[in-house]
């Protein structure tokens, strides 16, 4: 509604923008696969393209389904998880050959063709059907776990497209690359993990981001050891190695493949990299390395060997209930013992190998 009444969507179209991406702000992996999915939207001229992931029965995310309208036409649209049993009416929500639901999980990450989006806003005045999703505290559904609110879901947008030729589709991605929202407390996450479902807590979201970046390094030819799994506040996570790429260095898969060549990293290491024109070749890391380069600094790390005590993720100490909230929601703290910092603060060409 606000995009319509403010005129923001129309202004973007007038400025020549062709696509709009809506993402879930607690999902740290929301941009990893964006370039690939946008490319598919362009190639197939999709009006709506939803990023989807494999979904397990009982997972608290909507299911993408092919629905039949009253006049017989088909529509690909999200069905919220609390409505799914009524839609399935006893049909199985499990494919025994894969262990997953036959209906992909909706990530609420959607690419819209801007011209179609603006046209639909104009026709509907930005109004979207309302929806209620009560959260119950008991199986009998007699007690609410939290106050219930009326919602308007952007993922219902395909229902508003009146053009029978509108192209609505989805791209199914691996979860490790695209989806790890933070939406549950540690206690809620522990219950879900016990049922074999994603915990979706601050601790697992952080660990999943590290895992994704480690896997991208492996695709680039680096030998990266896995850290030892540990339990924090009842949840099992692999705390390292911790790998963080600033958007200036790498957003998606292609950035890492073009900028990293070979190397090795131990399971206790931490790597933070920022800088648009940074190339990392044959890095040998056992500890913590922070690499920063300002715009215009063209840096090549070649055969660099780093050894130090590094950083460590550790249990909250006694009195953890008085710790800052950002630590309590994780159940652990990051202790910084020792690190090497390499910083290039001026433009130019640089090579570092020692």
mmCIF file of C-alpha atoms in Angstrom:
data_model
loop_
_atom_site.group_PDB
_atom_site.id
_atom_site.type_symbol
_atom_site.label_atom_id
_atom_site.label_comp_id
_atom_site.label_asym_id
_atom_site.label_seq_id
_atom_site.Cartn_x
_atom_site.Cartn_y
_atom_site.Cartn_z
ATOM 1 C CA UNK A 1 0.000 0.000 0.000
ATOM 2 C CA UNK A 2 2.765 2.453 0.946
ATOM 3 C CA UNK A 3 4.683 1.828 -2.292
ATOM 4 C CA UNK A 4 1.525 2.818 -4.171
ATOM 5 C CA UNK A 5 0.383 5.825 -2.129
ATOM 6 C CA UNK A 6 3.917 7.263 -1.917
ATOM 7 C CA UNK A 7 4.471 6.805 -5.642
ATOM 8 C CA UNK A 8 7.825 5.115 -4.920
ATOM 9 C CA UNK A 9 7.216 2.153 -7.225
ATOM 10 C CA UNK A 10 6.193 4.382 -10.127
ATOM 11 C CA UNK A 11 9.215 6.640 -9.603
ATOM 12 C CA UNK A 12 11.537 3.638 -9.796
ATOM 13 C CA UNK A 13 9.905 2.599 -13.062
ATOM 14 C CA UNK A 14 10.211 6.138 -14.432
ATOM 15 C CA UNK A 15 13.932 6.092 -13.558
ATOM 16 C CA UNK A 16 14.432 3.005 -15.711
ATOM 17 C CA UNK A 17 14.491 0.272 -13.082
ATOM 18 C CA UNK A 18 13.029 -3.004 -14.343
ATOM 19 C CA UNK A 19 13.046 -5.346 -11.336
ATOM 20 C CA UNK A 20 12.306 -5.150 -7.614
ATOM 21 C CA UNK A 21 13.657 -7.619 -5.061
ATOM 22 C CA UNK A 22 11.855 -8.154 -1.751
ATOM 23 C CA UNK A 23 13.808 -10.027 0.905
ATOM 24 C CA UNK A 24 13.490 -11.123 4.520
ATOM 25 C CA UNK A 25 15.649 -8.820 6.617
ATOM 26 C CA UNK A 26 16.654 -11.490 9.164
ATOM 27 C CA UNK A 27 17.978 -13.817 6.446
ATOM 28 C CA UNK A 28 21.722 -13.211 6.123
ATOM 29 C CA UNK A 29 21.909 -15.332 2.958
ATOM 30 C CA UNK A 30 19.285 -13.341 1.074
ATOM 31 C CA UNK A 31 21.687 -11.954 -1.548
ATOM 32 C CA UNK A 32 23.945 -14.959 -2.178
ATOM 33 C CA UNK A 33 21.853 -16.339 -5.068
ATOM 34 C CA UNK A 34 20.177 -13.110 -6.169
ATOM 35 C CA UNK A 35 22.227 -12.677 -9.361
ATOM 36 C CA UNK A 36 21.363 -16.187 -10.591
ATOM 37 C CA UNK A 37 17.668 -15.817 -9.807
ATOM 38 C CA UNK A 38 17.496 -12.358 -11.369
ATOM 39 C CA UNK A 39 19.107 -13.787 -14.495
ATOM 40 C CA UNK A 40 16.359 -16.391 -14.719
ATOM 41 C CA UNK A 41 13.701 -13.716 -14.262
ATOM 42 C CA UNK A 42 15.199 -11.750 -17.143
ATOM 43 C CA UNK A 43 15.676 -14.785 -19.405
ATOM 44 C CA UNK A 44 12.093 -16.010 -18.959
ATOM 45 C CA UNK A 45 10.488 -12.572 -18.485
ATOM 46 C CA UNK A 46 8.903 -13.664 -15.205
ATOM 47 C CA UNK A 47 6.408 -11.327 -13.578
ATOM 48 C CA UNK A 48 6.916 -13.003 -10.182
ATOM 49 C CA UNK A 49 9.846 -15.236 -9.270
ATOM 50 C CA UNK A 50 10.042 -16.662 -5.742
ATOM 51 C CA UNK A 51 13.190 -18.141 -4.258
ATOM 52 C CA UNK A 52 12.311 -21.502 -2.753
ATOM 53 C CA UNK A 53 14.112 -24.162 -0.716
ATOM 54 C CA UNK A 54 13.499 -27.843 0.049
ATOM 55 C CA UNK A 55 10.927 -28.018 2.834
ATOM 56 C CA UNK A 56 10.298 -30.640 5.484
ATOM 57 C CA UNK A 57 6.786 -31.455 6.677
ATOM 58 C CA UNK A 58 6.066 -29.354 9.745
ATOM 59 C CA UNK A 59 8.538 -26.629 8.803
ATOM 60 C CA UNK A 60 7.162 -23.199 9.730
ATOM 61 C CA UNK A 61 7.404 -21.774 6.243
ATOM 62 C CA UNK A 62 4.772 -21.574 3.544
ATOM 63 C CA UNK A 63 4.545 -24.089 0.713
ATOM 64 C CA UNK A 64 4.542 -23.174 -2.979
ATOM 65 C CA UNK A 65 1.729 -25.021 -4.694
ATOM 66 C CA UNK A 66 -0.040 -25.096 -8.038
ATOM 67 C CA UNK A 67 -3.611 -24.074 -7.240
ATOM 68 C CA UNK A 68 -6.638 -24.283 -9.493
ATOM 69 C CA UNK A 69 -8.934 -21.276 -9.651
ATOM 70 C CA UNK A 70 -12.707 -21.611 -9.837
ATOM 71 C CA UNK A 71 -12.747 -21.139 -13.623
ATOM 72 C CA UNK A 72 -10.082 -23.828 -14.055
ATOM 73 C CA UNK A 73 -6.876 -21.858 -14.598
ATOM 74 C CA UNK A 74 -3.761 -22.690 -12.581
ATOM 75 C CA UNK A 75 -1.835 -20.408 -10.255
ATOM 76 C CA UNK A 76 1.477 -20.924 -8.455
ATOM 77 C CA UNK A 77 1.118 -19.337 -5.044
ATOM 78 C CA UNK A 78 2.209 -19.621 -1.441
ATOM 79 C CA UNK A 79 0.030 -21.507 1.051
ATOM 80 C CA UNK A 80 0.858 -20.586 4.638
ATOM 81 C CA UNK A 81 1.910 -23.480 6.845
ATOM 82 C CA UNK A 82 -1.078 -23.102 9.175
ATOM 83 C CA UNK A 83 -3.455 -23.350 6.186
ATOM 84 C CA UNK A 84 -1.641 -26.240 4.531
ATOM 85 C CA UNK A 85 -3.457 -29.144 6.288
ATOM 86 C CA UNK A 86 -6.807 -27.784 5.136
ATOM 87 C CA UNK A 87 -5.573 -27.476 1.543
ATOM 88 C CA UNK A 88 -3.977 -30.925 1.461
ATOM 89 C CA UNK A 89 -7.060 -32.579 3.017
ATOM 90 C CA UNK A 90 -5.172 -35.698 3.991
ATOM 91 C CA UNK A 91 -2.778 -35.811 1.040
ATOM 92 C CA UNK A 92 0.818 -36.621 2.073
ATOM 93 C CA UNK A 93 3.224 -33.801 2.808
ATOM 94 C CA UNK A 94 6.225 -36.098 2.437
ATOM 95 C CA UNK A 95 8.040 -37.591 -0.534
ATOM 96 C CA UNK A 96 9.607 -40.792 0.890
ATOM 97 C CA UNK A 97 12.221 -40.860 -1.885
ATOM 98 C CA UNK A 98 13.716 -37.511 -0.782
ATOM 99 C CA UNK A 99 12.599 -37.114 2.826
ATOM 100 C CA UNK A 100 11.217 -33.687 1.956
ATOM 101 C CA UNK A 101 7.794 -32.306 1.167
ATOM 102 C CA UNK A 102 6.823 -32.348 -2.527
ATOM 103 C CA UNK A 103 5.932 -28.658 -2.071
ATOM 104 C CA UNK A 104 8.930 -26.271 -2.011
ATOM 105 C CA UNK A 105 9.302 -23.910 0.911
ATOM 106 C CA UNK A 106 8.609 -20.222 0.364
ATOM 107 C CA UNK A 107 11.477 -17.983 1.569
ATOM 108 C CA UNK A 108 9.613 -14.664 1.173
ATOM 109 C CA UNK A 109 12.378 -13.577 -1.194
ATOM 110 C CA UNK A 110 10.629 -12.510 -4.368
ATOM 111 C CA UNK A 111 11.721 -10.793 -7.590
ATOM 112 C CA UNK A 112 8.989 -8.749 -9.308
ATOM 113 C CA UNK A 113 8.983 -7.358 -12.833
ATOM 114 C CA UNK A 114 8.522 -3.699 -11.971
ATOM 115 C CA UNK A 115 6.156 -2.860 -14.845
ATOM 116 C CA UNK A 116 3.791 -5.666 -13.809
ATOM 117 C CA UNK A 117 4.088 -4.685 -10.168
ATOM 118 C CA UNK A 118 3.218 -1.035 -10.836
ATOM 119 C CA UNK A 119 0.292 -2.019 -13.067
ATOM 120 C CA UNK A 120 -1.122 -4.276 -10.354
ATOM 121 C CA UNK A 121 -0.676 -1.578 -7.702
ATOM 122 C CA UNK A 122 -2.638 0.808 -9.886
ATOM 123 C CA UNK A 123 -5.497 -1.680 -10.337
ATOM 124 C CA UNK A 124 -5.706 -2.678 -6.666
ATOM 125 C CA UNK A 125 -4.744 0.678 -5.135
ATOM 126 C CA UNK A 126 -2.123 -1.282 -3.195
ATOM 127 C CA UNK A 127 -4.679 -3.298 -1.256
ATOM 128 C CA UNK A 128 -3.779 -6.943 -0.504
ATOM 129 C CA UNK A 129 -6.158 -9.560 0.999
ATOM 130 C CA UNK A 130 -5.930 -9.812 4.782
ATOM 131 C CA UNK A 131 -4.797 -12.925 6.594
ATOM 132 C CA UNK A 132 -4.776 -14.179 10.201
ATOM 133 C CA UNK A 133 -2.156 -16.642 11.456
ATOM 134 C CA UNK A 134 -2.806 -17.425 15.146
ATOM 135 C CA UNK A 135 0.037 -19.024 17.122
ATOM 136 C CA UNK A 136 -1.332 -21.610 19.562
ATOM 137 C CA UNK A 137 0.323 -22.769 22.768
ATOM 138 C CA UNK A 138 -1.398 -26.164 22.896
ATOM 139 C CA UNK A 139 -2.299 -28.934 20.451
ATOM 140 C CA UNK A 140 -6.007 -28.448 21.116
ATOM 141 C CA UNK A 141 -5.661 -24.869 19.833
ATOM 142 C CA UNK A 142 -7.468 -23.464 22.816
ATOM 143 C CA UNK A 143 -4.730 -21.177 24.075
ATOM 144 C CA UNK A 144 -2.877 -18.498 22.123
ATOM 145 C CA UNK A 145 0.901 -18.318 22.537
ATOM 146 C CA UNK A 146 0.928 -14.640 21.560
ATOM 147 C CA UNK A 147 -1.540 -11.929 20.524
ATOM 148 C CA UNK A 148 -2.895 -12.527 17.018
ATOM 149 C CA UNK A 149 -2.770 -9.817 14.383
ATOM 150 C CA UNK A 150 -4.191 -9.242 10.928
ATOM 151 C CA UNK A 151 -1.505 -9.495 8.258
ATOM 152 C CA UNK A 152 -1.234 -8.668 4.576
ATOM 153 C CA UNK A 153 1.192 -10.987 2.820
ATOM 154 C CA UNK A 154 3.197 -9.866 -0.176
ATOM 155 C CA UNK A 155 3.560 -13.511 -1.239
ATOM 156 C CA UNK A 156 -0.163 -13.437 -2.123
ATOM 157 C CA UNK A 157 0.584 -10.927 -4.887
ATOM 158 C CA UNK A 158 0.115 -13.504 -7.702
ATOM 159 C CA UNK A 159 -3.570 -13.774 -6.726
ATOM 160 C CA UNK A 160 -3.989 -10.149 -7.769
ATOM 161 C CA UNK A 161 -2.589 -10.535 -11.295
ATOM 162 C CA UNK A 162 -5.516 -10.285 -13.687
ATOM 163 C CA UNK A 163 -3.460 -10.908 -16.824
ATOM 164 C CA UNK A 164 -4.054 -14.567 -17.837
ATOM 165 C CA UNK A 165 -0.643 -14.545 -19.526
ATOM 166 C CA UNK A 166 1.233 -13.476 -16.390
ATOM 167 C CA UNK A 167 4.317 -15.593 -15.733
ATOM 168 C CA UNK A 168 4.599 -16.735 -12.116
ATOM 169 C CA UNK A 169 7.322 -19.215 -11.183
ATOM 170 C CA UNK A 170 9.974 -20.088 -8.608
ATOM 171 C CA UNK A 171 13.598 -21.192 -8.350
ATOM 172 C CA UNK A 172 14.451 -23.922 -5.847
ATOM 173 C CA UNK A 173 17.841 -23.390 -4.218
ATOM 174 C CA UNK A 174 19.899 -25.283 -1.683
ATOM 175 C CA UNK A 175 19.103 -24.012 1.779
ATOM 176 C CA UNK A 176 22.770 -23.539 2.753
ATOM 177 C CA UNK A 177 23.132 -20.960 -0.032
ATOM 178 C CA UNK A 178 19.943 -18.972 0.333
ATOM 179 C CA UNK A 179 17.873 -19.287 3.492
ATOM 180 C CA UNK A 180 18.570 -19.124 7.220
ATOM 181 C CA UNK A 181 16.117 -16.686 8.827
ATOM 182 C CA UNK A 182 16.349 -15.739 12.487
ATOM 183 C CA UNK A 183 12.868 -15.960 13.986
ATOM 184 C CA UNK A 184 12.976 -18.150 17.121
ATOM 185 C CA UNK A 185 14.299 -18.021 20.656
ATOM 186 C CA UNK A 186 16.897 -20.549 21.766
ATOM 187 C CA UNK A 187 14.284 -22.598 23.624
ATOM 188 C CA UNK A 188 11.940 -22.643 20.608
ATOM 189 C CA UNK A 189 14.839 -23.534 18.330
ATOM 190 C CA UNK A 190 15.853 -26.453 20.543
ATOM 191 C CA UNK A 191 12.328 -27.905 20.274
ATOM 192 C CA UNK A 192 12.355 -27.610 16.478
ATOM 193 C CA UNK A 193 15.842 -29.094 16.197
ATOM 194 C CA UNK A 194 14.679 -32.037 18.294
ATOM 195 C CA UNK A 195 12.014 -32.675 15.652
ATOM 196 C CA UNK A 196 14.561 -32.563 12.826
ATOM 197 C CA UNK A 197 13.480 -29.093 11.669
ATOM 198 C CA UNK A 198 15.582 -25.939 11.184
ATOM 199 C CA UNK A 199 15.996 -24.113 14.498
ATOM 200 C CA UNK A 200 16.158 -20.631 12.920
ATOM 201 C CA UNK A 201 17.793 -18.931 15.920
ATOM 202 C CA UNK A 202 20.490 -16.275 16.171
ATOM 203 C CA UNK A 203 23.101 -18.952 16.835
ATOM 204 C CA UNK A 204 22.160 -21.184 13.897
ATOM 205 C CA UNK A 205 21.724 -18.189 11.574
ATOM 206 C CA UNK A 206 25.241 -16.995 12.366
ATOM 207 C CA UNK A 207 26.681 -20.510 12.011
ATOM 208 C CA UNK A 208 24.876 -20.990 8.682
ATOM 209 C CA UNK A 209 26.400 -17.790 7.291
ATOM 210 C CA UNK A 210 29.879 -19.003 8.217
ATOM 211 C CA UNK A 211 29.128 -22.401 6.671
ATOM 212 C CA UNK A 212 27.949 -20.855 3.410
ATOM 213 C CA UNK A 213 31.089 -18.751 3.082
ATOM 214 C CA UNK A 214 33.300 -21.746 3.947
ATOM 215 C CA UNK A 215 31.609 -23.777 1.238
ATOM 216 C CA UNK A 216 32.158 -21.003 -1.303
ATOM 217 C CA UNK A 217 35.850 -21.001 -0.393
ATOM 218 C CA UNK A 218 35.943 -24.753 -1.004
ATOM 219 C CA UNK A 219 34.370 -24.230 -4.428
ATOM 220 C CA UNK A 220 37.201 -21.793 -5.121
ATOM 221 C CA UNK A 221 39.762 -24.511 -4.349
ATOM 222 C CA UNK A 222 40.632 -23.718 -0.734
ATOM 223 C CA UNK A 223 41.019 -26.604 1.721
ATOM 224 C CA UNK A 224 38.839 -25.603 4.662
ATOM 225 C CA UNK A 225 38.606 -27.829 7.741
ATOM 226 C CA UNK A 226 35.369 -27.963 9.728
ATOM 227 C CA UNK A 227 35.366 -26.895 13.353
ATOM 228 C CA UNK A 228 34.174 -29.185 16.136
ATOM 229 C CA UNK A 229 30.429 -29.211 16.745
ATOM 230 C CA UNK A 230 29.462 -27.780 20.141
ATOM 231 C CA UNK A 231 26.301 -27.239 22.154
ATOM 232 C CA UNK A 232 25.252 -23.748 23.210
ATOM 233 C CA UNK A 233 22.029 -23.296 25.181
ATOM 234 C CA UNK A 234 20.844 -26.714 24.025
ATOM 235 C CA UNK A 235 21.533 -26.211 20.309
ATOM 236 C CA UNK A 236 24.246 -27.960 18.329
ATOM 237 C CA UNK A 237 26.215 -25.661 16.023
ATOM 238 C CA UNK A 238 29.568 -25.787 14.244
ATOM 239 C CA UNK A 239 31.196 -22.534 15.396
ATOM 240 C CA UNK A 240 33.873 -22.298 12.748
ATOM 241 C CA UNK A 241 35.886 -21.535 10.883
ATOM 242 C CA UNK A 242 34.259 -18.124 10.879
ATOM 243 C CA UNK A 243 34.329 -16.513 7.422
ATOM 244 C CA UNK A 244 32.812 -13.086 6.754
ATOM 245 C CA UNK A 245 32.869 -11.315 3.391
ATOM 246 C CA UNK A 246 31.978 -7.633 3.259
ATOM 247 C CA UNK A 247 29.663 -6.828 0.307
ATOM 248 C CA UNK A 248 32.536 -4.842 -1.203
ATOM 249 C CA UNK A 249 34.516 -8.092 -1.520
ATOM 250 C CA UNK A 250 31.901 -10.715 -2.357
ATOM 251 C CA UNK A 251 28.121 -10.959 -2.462
ATOM 252 C CA UNK A 252 27.464 -14.095 -4.487
ATOM 253 C CA UNK A 253 29.138 -17.230 -5.746
ATOM 254 C CA UNK A 254 30.880 -15.671 -8.753
ATOM 255 C CA UNK A 255 32.669 -13.038 -6.665
ATOM 256 C CA UNK A 256 34.343 -15.693 -4.507
ATOM 257 C CA UNK A 257 35.289 -17.896 -7.468
ATOM 258 C CA UNK A 258 36.976 -14.958 -9.206
ATOM 259 C CA UNK A 259 38.811 -13.606 -6.156
ATOM 260 C CA UNK A 260 39.974 -16.685 -4.238
ATOM 261 C CA UNK A 261 42.440 -19.259 -5.535
ATOM 262 C CA UNK A 262 43.488 -22.277 -3.483
ATOM 263 C CA UNK A 263 44.897 -22.113 0.051
ATOM 264 C CA UNK A 264 44.016 -23.758 3.343
ATOM 265 C CA UNK A 265 42.265 -22.849 6.591
ATOM 266 C CA UNK A 266 42.076 -24.679 9.911
ATOM 267 C CA UNK A 267 38.837 -25.332 11.774
ATOM 268 C CA UNK A 268 39.558 -22.767 14.499
ATOM 269 C CA UNK A 269 40.287 -19.870 12.151
ATOM 270 C CA UNK A 270 38.524 -16.579 11.480
ATOM 271 C CA UNK A 271 38.724 -14.646 8.197
ATOM 272 C CA UNK A 272 37.238 -11.188 7.559
ATOM 273 C CA UNK A 273 37.752 -9.595 4.138
ATOM 274 C CA UNK A 274 36.593 -6.235 2.772
ATOM 275 C CA UNK A 275 37.629 -4.467 -0.410
ATOM 276 C CA UNK A 276 36.415 -4.524 -3.992
ATOM 277 C CA UNK A 277 39.734 -5.282 -5.692
ATOM 278 C CA UNK A 278 41.167 -7.882 -3.336
ATOM 279 C CA UNK A 279 42.466 -11.247 -4.608
ATOM 280 C CA UNK A 280 43.435 -14.024 -2.185
ATOM 281 C CA UNK A 281 45.771 -16.716 -3.534
ATOM 282 C CA UNK A 282 47.120 -19.692 -1.563
ATOM 283 C CA UNK A 283 46.364 -18.238 1.873
ATOM 284 C CA UNK A 284 47.539 -20.503 4.720
ATOM 285 C CA UNK A 285 45.500 -19.484 7.799
ATOM 286 C CA UNK A 286 45.562 -20.895 11.316
ATOM 287 C CA UNK A 287 44.202 -18.143 13.531
ATOM 288 C CA UNK A 288 42.498 -14.837 12.740
ATOM 289 C CA UNK A 289 43.137 -12.575 9.754
ATOM 290 C CA UNK A 290 41.389 -9.262 9.071
ATOM 291 C CA UNK A 291 42.000 -7.789 5.617
ATOM 292 C CA UNK A 292 40.714 -4.342 4.674
ATOM 293 C CA UNK A 293 41.248 -2.325 1.511
ATOM 294 C CA UNK A 294 39.792 1.070 0.618
ATOM 295 C CA UNK A 295 38.213 1.704 -2.806
ATOM 296 C CA UNK A 296 40.961 2.002 -5.394
ATOM 297 C CA UNK A 297 43.377 -0.258 -3.514
ATOM 298 C CA UNK A 298 44.124 -3.249 -5.752
ATOM 299 C CA UNK A 299 45.496 -5.931 -3.452
ATOM 300 C CA UNK A 300 46.835 -9.423 -4.079
ATOM 301 C CA UNK A 301 47.553 -11.717 -1.146
ATOM 302 C CA UNK A 302 49.846 -14.412 -2.488
ATOM 303 C CA UNK A 303 51.084 -17.322 -0.388
ATOM 304 C CA UNK A 304 50.486 -15.467 2.891
ATOM 305 C CA UNK A 305 50.960 -17.603 6.023
ATOM 306 C CA UNK A 306 49.212 -16.517 9.241
ATOM 307 C CA UNK A 307 49.624 -18.148 12.649
ATOM 308 C CA UNK A 308 48.222 -16.681 15.880
ATOM 309 C CA UNK A 309 46.031 -17.572 18.875
ATOM 310 C CA UNK A 310 42.968 -16.241 17.057
ATOM 311 C CA UNK A 311 39.406 -15.841 18.284
ATOM 312 C CA UNK A 312 37.199 -18.345 20.057
ATOM 313 C CA UNK A 313 33.465 -18.839 20.558
ATOM 314 C CA UNK A 314 32.924 -19.768 24.201
ATOM 315 C CA UNK A 315 30.035 -20.490 26.533
ATOM 316 C CA UNK A 316 28.625 -17.526 28.420
ATOM 317 C CA UNK A 317 30.255 -17.399 31.808
ATOM 318 C CA UNK A 318 28.454 -17.514 35.142
ATOM 319 C CA UNK A 319 26.081 -14.601 35.389
ATOM 320 C CA UNK A 320 25.296 -14.820 31.699
ATOM 321 C CA UNK A 321 21.753 -13.616 32.373
ATOM 322 C CA UNK A 322 23.284 -10.155 32.840
ATOM 323 C CA UNK A 323 25.139 -10.321 29.528
ATOM 324 C CA UNK A 324 24.125 -8.024 26.649
ATOM 325 C CA UNK A 325 21.075 -9.208 24.739
ATOM 326 C CA UNK A 326 23.050 -9.880 21.546
ATOM 327 C CA UNK A 327 24.993 -12.517 23.489
ATOM 328 C CA UNK A 328 22.063 -13.991 25.409
ATOM 329 C CA UNK A 329 20.114 -14.700 22.199
ATOM 330 C CA UNK A 330 23.082 -16.746 20.974
ATOM 331 C CA UNK A 331 24.113 -18.485 24.187
ATOM 332 C CA UNK A 332 27.822 -17.781 23.634
ATOM 333 C CA UNK A 333 30.390 -15.021 23.376
ATOM 334 C CA UNK A 334 33.211 -14.310 20.939
ATOM 335 C CA UNK A 335 36.526 -13.937 22.753
ATOM 336 C CA UNK A 336 39.227 -12.160 20.746
ATOM 337 C CA UNK A 337 42.661 -13.351 21.869
ATOM 338 C CA UNK A 338 44.916 -12.426 18.971
ATOM 339 C CA UNK A 339 44.628 -11.442 15.313
ATOM 340 C CA UNK A 340 46.598 -10.128 12.384
ATOM 341 C CA UNK A 341 45.214 -7.019 10.692
ATOM 342 C CA UNK A 342 46.357 -6.028 7.190
ATOM 343 C CA UNK A 343 44.932 -2.718 6.050
ATOM 344 C CA UNK A 344 45.424 -0.786 2.812
ATOM 345 C CA UNK A 345 44.227 2.758 3.464
ATOM 346 C CA UNK A 346 45.282 4.389 0.189
ATOM 347 C CA UNK A 347 44.576 3.614 -3.492
ATOM 348 C CA UNK A 348 47.253 1.826 -5.475
ATOM 349 C CA UNK A 349 48.604 -1.599 -6.432
ATOM 350 C CA UNK A 350 49.822 -3.850 -3.633
ATOM 351 C CA UNK A 351 51.018 -7.422 -3.183
ATOM 352 C CA UNK A 352 51.408 -9.079 0.216
ATOM 353 C CA UNK A 353 53.084 -12.417 0.793
ATOM 354 C CA UNK A 354 54.578 -12.183 4.288
#
